[in-house]
Every structure is written in structure tokens, then in C-alpha cells.
GROMACS .gro file of N, CA and C in nm:
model
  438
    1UNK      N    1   6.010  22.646   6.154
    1UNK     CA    2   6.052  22.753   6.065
    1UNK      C    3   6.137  22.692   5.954
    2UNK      N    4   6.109  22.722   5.842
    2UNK     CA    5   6.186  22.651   5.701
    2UNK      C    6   6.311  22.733   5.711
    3UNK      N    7   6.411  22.644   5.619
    3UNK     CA    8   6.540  22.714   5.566
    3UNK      C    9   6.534  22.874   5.538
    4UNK      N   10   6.431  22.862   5.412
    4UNK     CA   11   6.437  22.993   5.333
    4UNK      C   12   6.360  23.093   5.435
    5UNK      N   13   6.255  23.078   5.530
    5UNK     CA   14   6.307  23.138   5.644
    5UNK      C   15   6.366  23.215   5.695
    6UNK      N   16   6.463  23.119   5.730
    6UNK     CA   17   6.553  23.134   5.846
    6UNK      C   18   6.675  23.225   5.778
    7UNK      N   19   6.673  23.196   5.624
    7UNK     CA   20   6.807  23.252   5.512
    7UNK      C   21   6.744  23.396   5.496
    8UNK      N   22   6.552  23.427   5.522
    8UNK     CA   23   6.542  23.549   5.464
    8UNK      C   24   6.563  23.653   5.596
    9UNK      N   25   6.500  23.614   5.695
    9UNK     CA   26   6.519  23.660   5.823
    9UNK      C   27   6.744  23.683   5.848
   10UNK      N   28   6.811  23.625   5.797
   10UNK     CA   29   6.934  23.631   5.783
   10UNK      C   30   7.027  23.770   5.693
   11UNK      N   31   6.965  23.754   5.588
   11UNK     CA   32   6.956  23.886   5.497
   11UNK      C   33   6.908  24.032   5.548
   12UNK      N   34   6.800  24.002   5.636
   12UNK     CA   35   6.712  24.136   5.639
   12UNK      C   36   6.847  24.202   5.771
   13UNK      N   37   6.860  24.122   5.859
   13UNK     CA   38   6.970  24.119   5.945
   13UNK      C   39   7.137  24.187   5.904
   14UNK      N   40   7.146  24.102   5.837
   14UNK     CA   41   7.259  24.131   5.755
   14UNK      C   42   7.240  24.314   5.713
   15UNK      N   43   7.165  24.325   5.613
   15UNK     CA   44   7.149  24.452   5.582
   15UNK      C   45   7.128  24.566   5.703
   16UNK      N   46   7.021  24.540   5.803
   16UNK     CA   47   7.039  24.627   5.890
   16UNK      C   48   7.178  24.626   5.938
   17UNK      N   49   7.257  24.494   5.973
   17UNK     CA   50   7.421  24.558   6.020
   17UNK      C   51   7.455  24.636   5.971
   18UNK      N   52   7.455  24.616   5.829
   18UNK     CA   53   7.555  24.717   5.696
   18UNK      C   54   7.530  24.855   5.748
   19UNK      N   55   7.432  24.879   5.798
   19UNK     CA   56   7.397  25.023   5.812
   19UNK      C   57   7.431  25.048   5.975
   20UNK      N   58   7.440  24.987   6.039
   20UNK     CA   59   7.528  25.005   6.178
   20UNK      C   60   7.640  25.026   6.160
   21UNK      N   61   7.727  24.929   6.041
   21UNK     CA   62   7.857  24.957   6.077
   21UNK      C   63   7.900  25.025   5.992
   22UNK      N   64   7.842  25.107   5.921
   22UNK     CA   65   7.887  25.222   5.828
   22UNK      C   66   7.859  25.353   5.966
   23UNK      N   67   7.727  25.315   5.999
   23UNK     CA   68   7.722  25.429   6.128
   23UNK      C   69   7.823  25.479   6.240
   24UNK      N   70   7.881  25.358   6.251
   24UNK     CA   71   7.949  25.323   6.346
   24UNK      C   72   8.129  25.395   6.333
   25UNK      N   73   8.137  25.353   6.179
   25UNK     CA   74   8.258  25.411   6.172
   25UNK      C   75   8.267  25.544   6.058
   26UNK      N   76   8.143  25.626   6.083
   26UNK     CA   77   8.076  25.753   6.042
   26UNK      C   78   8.130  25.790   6.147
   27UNK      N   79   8.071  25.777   6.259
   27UNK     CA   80   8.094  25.853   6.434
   27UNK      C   81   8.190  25.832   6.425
   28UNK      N   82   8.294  25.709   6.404
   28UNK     CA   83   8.442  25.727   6.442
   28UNK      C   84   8.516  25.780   6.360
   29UNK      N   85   8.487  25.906   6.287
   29UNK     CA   86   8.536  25.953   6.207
   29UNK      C   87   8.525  26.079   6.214
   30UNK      N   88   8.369  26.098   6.244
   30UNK     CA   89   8.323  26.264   6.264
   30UNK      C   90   8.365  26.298   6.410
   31UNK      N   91   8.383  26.253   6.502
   31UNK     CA   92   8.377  26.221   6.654
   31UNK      C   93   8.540  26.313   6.691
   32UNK      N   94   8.616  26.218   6.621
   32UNK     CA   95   8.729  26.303   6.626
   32UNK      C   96   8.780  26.430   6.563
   33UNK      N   97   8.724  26.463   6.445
   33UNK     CA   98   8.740  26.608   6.373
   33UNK      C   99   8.649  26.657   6.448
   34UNK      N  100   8.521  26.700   6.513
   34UNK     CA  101   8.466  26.785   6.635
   34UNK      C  102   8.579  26.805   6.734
   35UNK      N  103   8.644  26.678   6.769
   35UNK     CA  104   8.722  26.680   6.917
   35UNK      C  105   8.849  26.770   6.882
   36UNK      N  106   8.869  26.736   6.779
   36UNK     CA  107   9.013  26.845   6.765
   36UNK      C  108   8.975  26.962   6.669
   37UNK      N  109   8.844  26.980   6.687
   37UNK     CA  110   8.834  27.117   6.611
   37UNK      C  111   8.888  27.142   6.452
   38UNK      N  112   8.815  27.064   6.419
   38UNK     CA  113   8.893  27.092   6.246
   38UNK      C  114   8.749  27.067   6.162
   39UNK      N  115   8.621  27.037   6.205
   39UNK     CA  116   8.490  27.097   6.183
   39UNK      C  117   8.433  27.227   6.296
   40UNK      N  118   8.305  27.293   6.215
   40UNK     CA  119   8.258  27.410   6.314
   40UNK      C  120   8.150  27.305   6.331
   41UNK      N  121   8.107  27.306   6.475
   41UNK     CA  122   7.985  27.303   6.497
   41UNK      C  123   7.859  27.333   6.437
   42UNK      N  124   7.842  27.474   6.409
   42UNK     CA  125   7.770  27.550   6.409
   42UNK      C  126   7.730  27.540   6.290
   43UNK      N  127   7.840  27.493   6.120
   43UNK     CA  128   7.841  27.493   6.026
   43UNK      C  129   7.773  27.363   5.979
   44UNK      N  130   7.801  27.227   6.047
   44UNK     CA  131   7.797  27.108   6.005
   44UNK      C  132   7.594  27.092   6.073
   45UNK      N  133   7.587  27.184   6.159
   45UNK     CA  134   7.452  27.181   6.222
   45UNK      C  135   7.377  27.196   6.112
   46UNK      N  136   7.403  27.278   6.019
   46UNK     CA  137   7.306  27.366   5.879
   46UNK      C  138   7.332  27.287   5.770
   47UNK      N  139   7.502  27.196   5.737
   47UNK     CA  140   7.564  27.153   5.646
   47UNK      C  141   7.632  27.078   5.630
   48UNK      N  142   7.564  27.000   5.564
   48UNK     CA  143   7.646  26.841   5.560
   48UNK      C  144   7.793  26.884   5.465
   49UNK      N  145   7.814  26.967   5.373
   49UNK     CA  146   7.874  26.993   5.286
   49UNK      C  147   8.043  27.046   5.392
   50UNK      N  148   8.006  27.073   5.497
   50UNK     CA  149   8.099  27.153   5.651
   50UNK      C  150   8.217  26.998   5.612
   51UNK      N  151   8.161  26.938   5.634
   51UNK     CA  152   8.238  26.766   5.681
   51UNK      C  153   8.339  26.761   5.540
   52UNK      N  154   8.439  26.717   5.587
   52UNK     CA  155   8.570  26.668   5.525
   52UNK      C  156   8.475  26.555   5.402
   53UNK      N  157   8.580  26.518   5.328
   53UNK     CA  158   8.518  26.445   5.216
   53UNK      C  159   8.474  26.340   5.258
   54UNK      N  160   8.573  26.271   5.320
   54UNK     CA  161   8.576  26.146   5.386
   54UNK      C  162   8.420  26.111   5.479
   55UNK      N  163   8.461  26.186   5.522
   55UNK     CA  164   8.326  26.229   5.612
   55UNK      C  165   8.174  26.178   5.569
   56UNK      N  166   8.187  26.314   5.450
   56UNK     CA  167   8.077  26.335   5.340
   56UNK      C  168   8.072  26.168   5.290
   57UNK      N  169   8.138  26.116   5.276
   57UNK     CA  170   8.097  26.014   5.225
   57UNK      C  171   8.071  25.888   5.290
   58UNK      N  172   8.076  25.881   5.403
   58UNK     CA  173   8.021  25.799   5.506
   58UNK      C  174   7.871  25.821   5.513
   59UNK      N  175   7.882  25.952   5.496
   59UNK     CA  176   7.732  26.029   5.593
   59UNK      C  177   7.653  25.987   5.450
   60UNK      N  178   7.671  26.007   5.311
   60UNK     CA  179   7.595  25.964   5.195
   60UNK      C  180   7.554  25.833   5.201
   61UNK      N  181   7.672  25.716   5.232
   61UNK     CA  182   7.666  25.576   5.208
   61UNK      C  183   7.544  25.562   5.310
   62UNK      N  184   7.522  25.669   5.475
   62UNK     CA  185   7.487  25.581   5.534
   62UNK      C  186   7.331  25.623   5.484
   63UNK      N  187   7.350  25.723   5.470
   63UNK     CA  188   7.171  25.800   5.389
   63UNK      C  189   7.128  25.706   5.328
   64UNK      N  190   7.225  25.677   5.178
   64UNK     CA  191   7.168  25.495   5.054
   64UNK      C  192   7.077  25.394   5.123
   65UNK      N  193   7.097  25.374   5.305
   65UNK     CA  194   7.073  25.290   5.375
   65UNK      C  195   6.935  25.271   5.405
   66UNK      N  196   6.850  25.368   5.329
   66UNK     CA  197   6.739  25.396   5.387
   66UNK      C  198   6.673  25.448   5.267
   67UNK      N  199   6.687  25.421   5.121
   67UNK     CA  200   6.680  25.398   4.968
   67UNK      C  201   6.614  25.315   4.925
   68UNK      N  202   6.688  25.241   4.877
   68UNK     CA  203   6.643  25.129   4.810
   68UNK      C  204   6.592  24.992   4.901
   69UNK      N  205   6.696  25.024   5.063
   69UNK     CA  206   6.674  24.912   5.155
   69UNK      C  207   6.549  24.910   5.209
   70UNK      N  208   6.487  25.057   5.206
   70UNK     CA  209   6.346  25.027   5.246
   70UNK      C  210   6.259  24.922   5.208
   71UNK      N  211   6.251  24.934   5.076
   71UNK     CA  212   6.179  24.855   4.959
   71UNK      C  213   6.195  24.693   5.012
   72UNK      N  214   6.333  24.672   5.050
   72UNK     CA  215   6.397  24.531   5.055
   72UNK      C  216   6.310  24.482   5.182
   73UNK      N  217   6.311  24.579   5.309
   73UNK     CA  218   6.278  24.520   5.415
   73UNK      C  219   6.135  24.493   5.398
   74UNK      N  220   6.067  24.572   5.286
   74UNK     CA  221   5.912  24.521   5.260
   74UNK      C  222   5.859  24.408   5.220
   75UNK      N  223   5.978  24.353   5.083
   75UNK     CA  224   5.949  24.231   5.051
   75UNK      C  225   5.949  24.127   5.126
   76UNK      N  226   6.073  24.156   5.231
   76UNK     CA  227   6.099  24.059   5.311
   76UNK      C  228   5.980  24.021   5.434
   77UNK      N  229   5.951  24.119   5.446
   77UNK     CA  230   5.842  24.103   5.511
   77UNK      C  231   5.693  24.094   5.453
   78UNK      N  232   5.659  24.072   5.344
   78UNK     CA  233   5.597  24.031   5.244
   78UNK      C  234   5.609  23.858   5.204
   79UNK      N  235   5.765  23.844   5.201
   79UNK     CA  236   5.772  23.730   5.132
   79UNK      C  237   5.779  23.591   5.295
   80UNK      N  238   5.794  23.686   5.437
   80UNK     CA  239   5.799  23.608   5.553
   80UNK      C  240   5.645  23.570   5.549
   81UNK      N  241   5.530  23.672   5.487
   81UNK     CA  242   5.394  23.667   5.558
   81UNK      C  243   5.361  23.533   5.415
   82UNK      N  244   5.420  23.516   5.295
   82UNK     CA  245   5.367  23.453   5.207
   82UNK      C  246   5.403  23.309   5.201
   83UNK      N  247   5.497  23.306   5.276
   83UNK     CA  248   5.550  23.191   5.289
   83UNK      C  249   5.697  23.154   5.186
   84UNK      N  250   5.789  23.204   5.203
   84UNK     CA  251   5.861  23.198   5.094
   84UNK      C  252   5.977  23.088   5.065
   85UNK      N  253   6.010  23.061   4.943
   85UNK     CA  254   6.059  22.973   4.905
   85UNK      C  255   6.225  23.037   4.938
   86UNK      N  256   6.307  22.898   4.835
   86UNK     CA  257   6.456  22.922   4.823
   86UNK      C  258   6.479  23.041   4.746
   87UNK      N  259   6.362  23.047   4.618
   87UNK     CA  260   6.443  23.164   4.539
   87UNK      C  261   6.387  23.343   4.575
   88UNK      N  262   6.323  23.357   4.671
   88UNK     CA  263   6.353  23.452   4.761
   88UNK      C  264   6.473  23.500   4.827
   89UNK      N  265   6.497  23.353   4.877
   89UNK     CA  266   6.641  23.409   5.021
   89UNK      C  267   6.739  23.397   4.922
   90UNK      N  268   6.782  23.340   4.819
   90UNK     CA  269   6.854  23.379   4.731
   90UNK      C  270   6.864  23.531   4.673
   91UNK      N  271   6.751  23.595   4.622
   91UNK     CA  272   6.737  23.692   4.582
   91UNK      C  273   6.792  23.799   4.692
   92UNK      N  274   6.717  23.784   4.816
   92UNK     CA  275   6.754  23.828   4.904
   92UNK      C  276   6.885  23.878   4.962
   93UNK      N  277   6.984  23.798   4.918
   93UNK     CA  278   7.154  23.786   4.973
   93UNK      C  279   7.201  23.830   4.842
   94UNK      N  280   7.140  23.832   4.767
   94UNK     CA  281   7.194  23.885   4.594
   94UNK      C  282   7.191  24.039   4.648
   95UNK      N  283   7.080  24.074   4.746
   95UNK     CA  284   7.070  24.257   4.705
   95UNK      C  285   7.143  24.314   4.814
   96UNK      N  286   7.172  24.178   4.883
   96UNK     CA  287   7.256  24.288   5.020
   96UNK      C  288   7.408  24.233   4.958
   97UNK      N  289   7.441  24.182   4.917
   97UNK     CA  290   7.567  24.121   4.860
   97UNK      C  291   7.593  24.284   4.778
   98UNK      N  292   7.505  24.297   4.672
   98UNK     CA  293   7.533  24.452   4.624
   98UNK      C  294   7.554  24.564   4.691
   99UNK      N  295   7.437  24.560   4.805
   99UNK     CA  296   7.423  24.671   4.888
   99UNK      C  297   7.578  24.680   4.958
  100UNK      N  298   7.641  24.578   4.984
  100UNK     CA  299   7.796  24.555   5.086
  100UNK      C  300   7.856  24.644   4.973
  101UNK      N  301   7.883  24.556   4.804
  101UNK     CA  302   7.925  24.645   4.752
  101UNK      C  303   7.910  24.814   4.682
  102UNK      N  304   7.812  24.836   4.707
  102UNK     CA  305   7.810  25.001   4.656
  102UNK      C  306   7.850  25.032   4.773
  103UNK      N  307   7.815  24.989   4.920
  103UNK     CA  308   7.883  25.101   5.011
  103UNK      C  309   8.009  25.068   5.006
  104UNK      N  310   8.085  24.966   4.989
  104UNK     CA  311   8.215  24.971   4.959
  104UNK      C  312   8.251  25.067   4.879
  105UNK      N  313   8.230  25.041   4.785
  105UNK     CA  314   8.264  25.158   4.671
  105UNK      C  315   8.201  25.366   4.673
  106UNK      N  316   8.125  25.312   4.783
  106UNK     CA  317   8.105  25.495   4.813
  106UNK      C  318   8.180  25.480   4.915
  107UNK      N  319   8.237  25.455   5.003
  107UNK     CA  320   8.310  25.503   5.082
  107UNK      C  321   8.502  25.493   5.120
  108UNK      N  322   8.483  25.463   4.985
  108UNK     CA  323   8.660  25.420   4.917
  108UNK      C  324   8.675  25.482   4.808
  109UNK      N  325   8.651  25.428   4.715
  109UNK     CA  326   8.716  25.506   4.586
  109UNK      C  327   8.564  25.603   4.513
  110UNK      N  328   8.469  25.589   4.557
  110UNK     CA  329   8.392  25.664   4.519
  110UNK      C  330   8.351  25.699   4.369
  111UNK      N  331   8.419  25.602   4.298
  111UNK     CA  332   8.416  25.595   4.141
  111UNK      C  333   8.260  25.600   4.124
  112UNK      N  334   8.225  25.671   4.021
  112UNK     CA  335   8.022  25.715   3.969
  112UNK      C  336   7.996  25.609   3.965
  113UNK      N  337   8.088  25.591   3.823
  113UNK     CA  338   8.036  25.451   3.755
  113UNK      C  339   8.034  25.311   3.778
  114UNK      N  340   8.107  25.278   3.907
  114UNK     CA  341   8.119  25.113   3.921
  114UNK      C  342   7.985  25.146   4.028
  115UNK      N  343   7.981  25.234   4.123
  115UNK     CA  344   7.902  25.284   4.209
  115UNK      C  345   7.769  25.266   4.150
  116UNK      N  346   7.719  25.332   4.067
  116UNK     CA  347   7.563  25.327   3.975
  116UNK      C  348   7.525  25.217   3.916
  117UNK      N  349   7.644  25.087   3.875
  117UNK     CA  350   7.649  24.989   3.857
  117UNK      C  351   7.612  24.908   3.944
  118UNK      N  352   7.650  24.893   4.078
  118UNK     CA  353   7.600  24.817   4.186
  118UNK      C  354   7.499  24.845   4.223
  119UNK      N  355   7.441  25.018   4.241
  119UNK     CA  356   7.364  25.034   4.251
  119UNK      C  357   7.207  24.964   4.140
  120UNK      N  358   7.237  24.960   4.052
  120UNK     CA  359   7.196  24.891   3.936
  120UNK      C  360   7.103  24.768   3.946
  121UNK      N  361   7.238  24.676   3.932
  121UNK     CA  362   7.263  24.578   3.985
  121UNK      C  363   7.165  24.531   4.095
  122UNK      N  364   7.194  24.595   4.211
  122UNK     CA  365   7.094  24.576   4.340
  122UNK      C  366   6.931  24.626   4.333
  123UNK      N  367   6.858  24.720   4.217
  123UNK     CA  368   6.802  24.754   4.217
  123UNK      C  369   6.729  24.641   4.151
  124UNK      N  370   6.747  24.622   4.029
  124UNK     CA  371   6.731  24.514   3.980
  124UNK      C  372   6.704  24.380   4.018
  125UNK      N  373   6.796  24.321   4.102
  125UNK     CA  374   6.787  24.206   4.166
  125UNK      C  375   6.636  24.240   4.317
  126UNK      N  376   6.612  24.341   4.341
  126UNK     CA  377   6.519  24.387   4.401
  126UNK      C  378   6.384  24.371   4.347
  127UNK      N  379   6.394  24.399   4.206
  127UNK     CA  380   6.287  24.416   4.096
  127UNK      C  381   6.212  24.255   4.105
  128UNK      N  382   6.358  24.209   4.058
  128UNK     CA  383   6.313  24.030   4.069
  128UNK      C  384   6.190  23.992   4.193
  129UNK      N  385   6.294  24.012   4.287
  129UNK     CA  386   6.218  23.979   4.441
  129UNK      C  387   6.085  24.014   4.401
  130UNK      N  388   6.035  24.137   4.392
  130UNK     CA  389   5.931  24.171   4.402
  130UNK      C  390   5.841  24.132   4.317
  131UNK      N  391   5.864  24.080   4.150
  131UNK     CA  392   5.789  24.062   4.079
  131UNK      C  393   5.814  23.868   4.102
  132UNK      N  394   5.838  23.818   4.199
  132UNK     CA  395   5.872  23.686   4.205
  132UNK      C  396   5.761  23.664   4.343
  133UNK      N  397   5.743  23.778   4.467
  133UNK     CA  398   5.629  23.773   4.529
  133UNK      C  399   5.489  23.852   4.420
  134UNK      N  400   5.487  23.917   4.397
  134UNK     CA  401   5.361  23.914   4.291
  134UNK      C  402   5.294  23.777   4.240
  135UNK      N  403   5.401  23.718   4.159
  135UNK     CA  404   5.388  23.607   4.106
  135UNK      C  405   5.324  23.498   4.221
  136UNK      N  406   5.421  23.516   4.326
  136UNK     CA  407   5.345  23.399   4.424
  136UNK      C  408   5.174  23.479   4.510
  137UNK      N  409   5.215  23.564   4.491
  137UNK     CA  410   5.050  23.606   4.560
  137UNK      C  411   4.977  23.589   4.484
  138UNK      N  412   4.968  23.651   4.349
  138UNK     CA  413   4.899  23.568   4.238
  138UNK      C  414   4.813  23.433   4.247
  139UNK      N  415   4.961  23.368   4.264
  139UNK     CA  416   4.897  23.235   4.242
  139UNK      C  417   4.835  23.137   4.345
  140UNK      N  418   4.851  23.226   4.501
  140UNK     CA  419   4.817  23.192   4.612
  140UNK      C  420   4.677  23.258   4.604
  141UNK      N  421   4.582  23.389   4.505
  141UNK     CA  422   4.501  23.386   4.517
  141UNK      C  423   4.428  23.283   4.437
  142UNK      N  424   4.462  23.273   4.316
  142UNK     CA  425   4.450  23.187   4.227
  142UNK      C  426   4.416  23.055   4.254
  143UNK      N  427   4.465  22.990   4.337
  143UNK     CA  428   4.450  22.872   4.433
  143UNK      C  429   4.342  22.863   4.578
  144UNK      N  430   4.295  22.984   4.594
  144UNK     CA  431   4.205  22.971   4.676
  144UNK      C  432   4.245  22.960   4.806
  145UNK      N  433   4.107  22.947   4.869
  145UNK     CA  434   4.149  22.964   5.072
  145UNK      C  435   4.230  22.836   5.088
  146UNK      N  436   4.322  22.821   5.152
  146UNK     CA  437   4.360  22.666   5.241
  146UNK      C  438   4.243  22.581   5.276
   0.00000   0.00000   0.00000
């Protein structure tokens, strides 16, 4: 198994954590406003909008998780079946490097604009990936059978 590999398989990893441990301390957050009664049940069943802000914004960051990351886990598994180079797993750690930061920033200061920026940012660097496997399938048809 090559470096870039082992670096893209590392990333895809990476990103699924991000979304555990936003999960993780979602529940440890909602877990206790149920326990002491300061959400309704009954309300938060119908409405995400029920949940404290704080809340709300765990539960958004962890939604993002399943956005744009979809896309990511495709390439990656695109760029595992194509054989991929360094500037994949680079690309790769570029979009979860963003992805760390927008959920940072949705679930702290929640500012639009640095927020849509990373978001941006990561979308973009996504764009790359993808038009960087194009490019190599391209030229892997281009080149013929092995």
C-alpha cells in the first residue's frame, strides 16, 4: 500500500471522527437539558427549533457532516480505486482541515461570514480533488488497458 494511500485512507478517517465527536458532544449536551427538564420531549420530537441555541448548533454542525462530506468520501473512494497520487492526499487533508474549521466556527462563535468562508474554502478545495481525478481517469483512459 503506497503513502498517498495510506494519507488518503487517513483523511477519510479523520473526517468521519469529526462527525463522531461533534455527535458525541451534541448528546452531551442535549442528554442533560432532557434530564433536568428544561427541553419538552414532545416539542424537540416535531422541532429542532425546541433545543437551546447551543444545542441548535451542534445538531446543524453535525447535519454539514453529511453535505459536502458526502462528495469527499466519493472521491476518496474514487481516487483509492484509481490509484492515487501525493496531490490527492494533500487535497484531501486540505478539505477536512476546513471541514475541522467551519465546525469550529458553527459551534462557537457562529459568525455567517468566516463560517461561509470555510465553507468556501472547503468546497473548493473539493472541486480541485475532483477535477484532479477526472484529469487522472482521463488520462488512464487515454493510455489504454495495462
Amino acid at each position: 500500500m503506497s503513502a498517498a494511500t495510506l494519507w488518503l485512507i487517513g483523511a477519510a478517517l479523520a473526517q468521519g471522527l469529526l462527525a463522531f465527536v461533534i455527535l458525541w458532544v451534541m448528546g452531551s449536551v442535549r442528554l442533560p437539558l432532557i434530564a433536568r427538564g428544561k427541553v419538552s420531549v414532545a416539542k424537540i420530537a416535531l422541532d429542532k427549533g425546541a433545543w437551546p441555541e447551543n444545542a441548535q448548533k451542534l445538531s446543524n454542525a453535525f447535519d454539514n457532516q453529511f453535505q459536502l462530506p458526502v462528495l469527499f468520501y466519493v472521491a476518496v473512494m474514487i481516487a483509492l480505486h484509481l490509484g492515487a497520487g501525493a496531490l490527492e492526499a494533500v487535497l484531501a487533508w486540505a478539505f477536512v482541515g476546513s471541514r475541522i474549521v467551519h465546525a469550529f466556527i458553527h459551534t462557537t462563535t457562529n459568525q455567517v461570514f468566516q463560517r461561509f468562508w470555510a465553507f468556501i474554502a472547503g468546497m473548493a478545495i473539493l472541486f480541485c480533488l475532483w477535477v484532479v481525478l477526472i484529469v487522472r481517469l482521463i488520462l488512464i483512459a487515454i493510455a489504454g488497458p495495462a
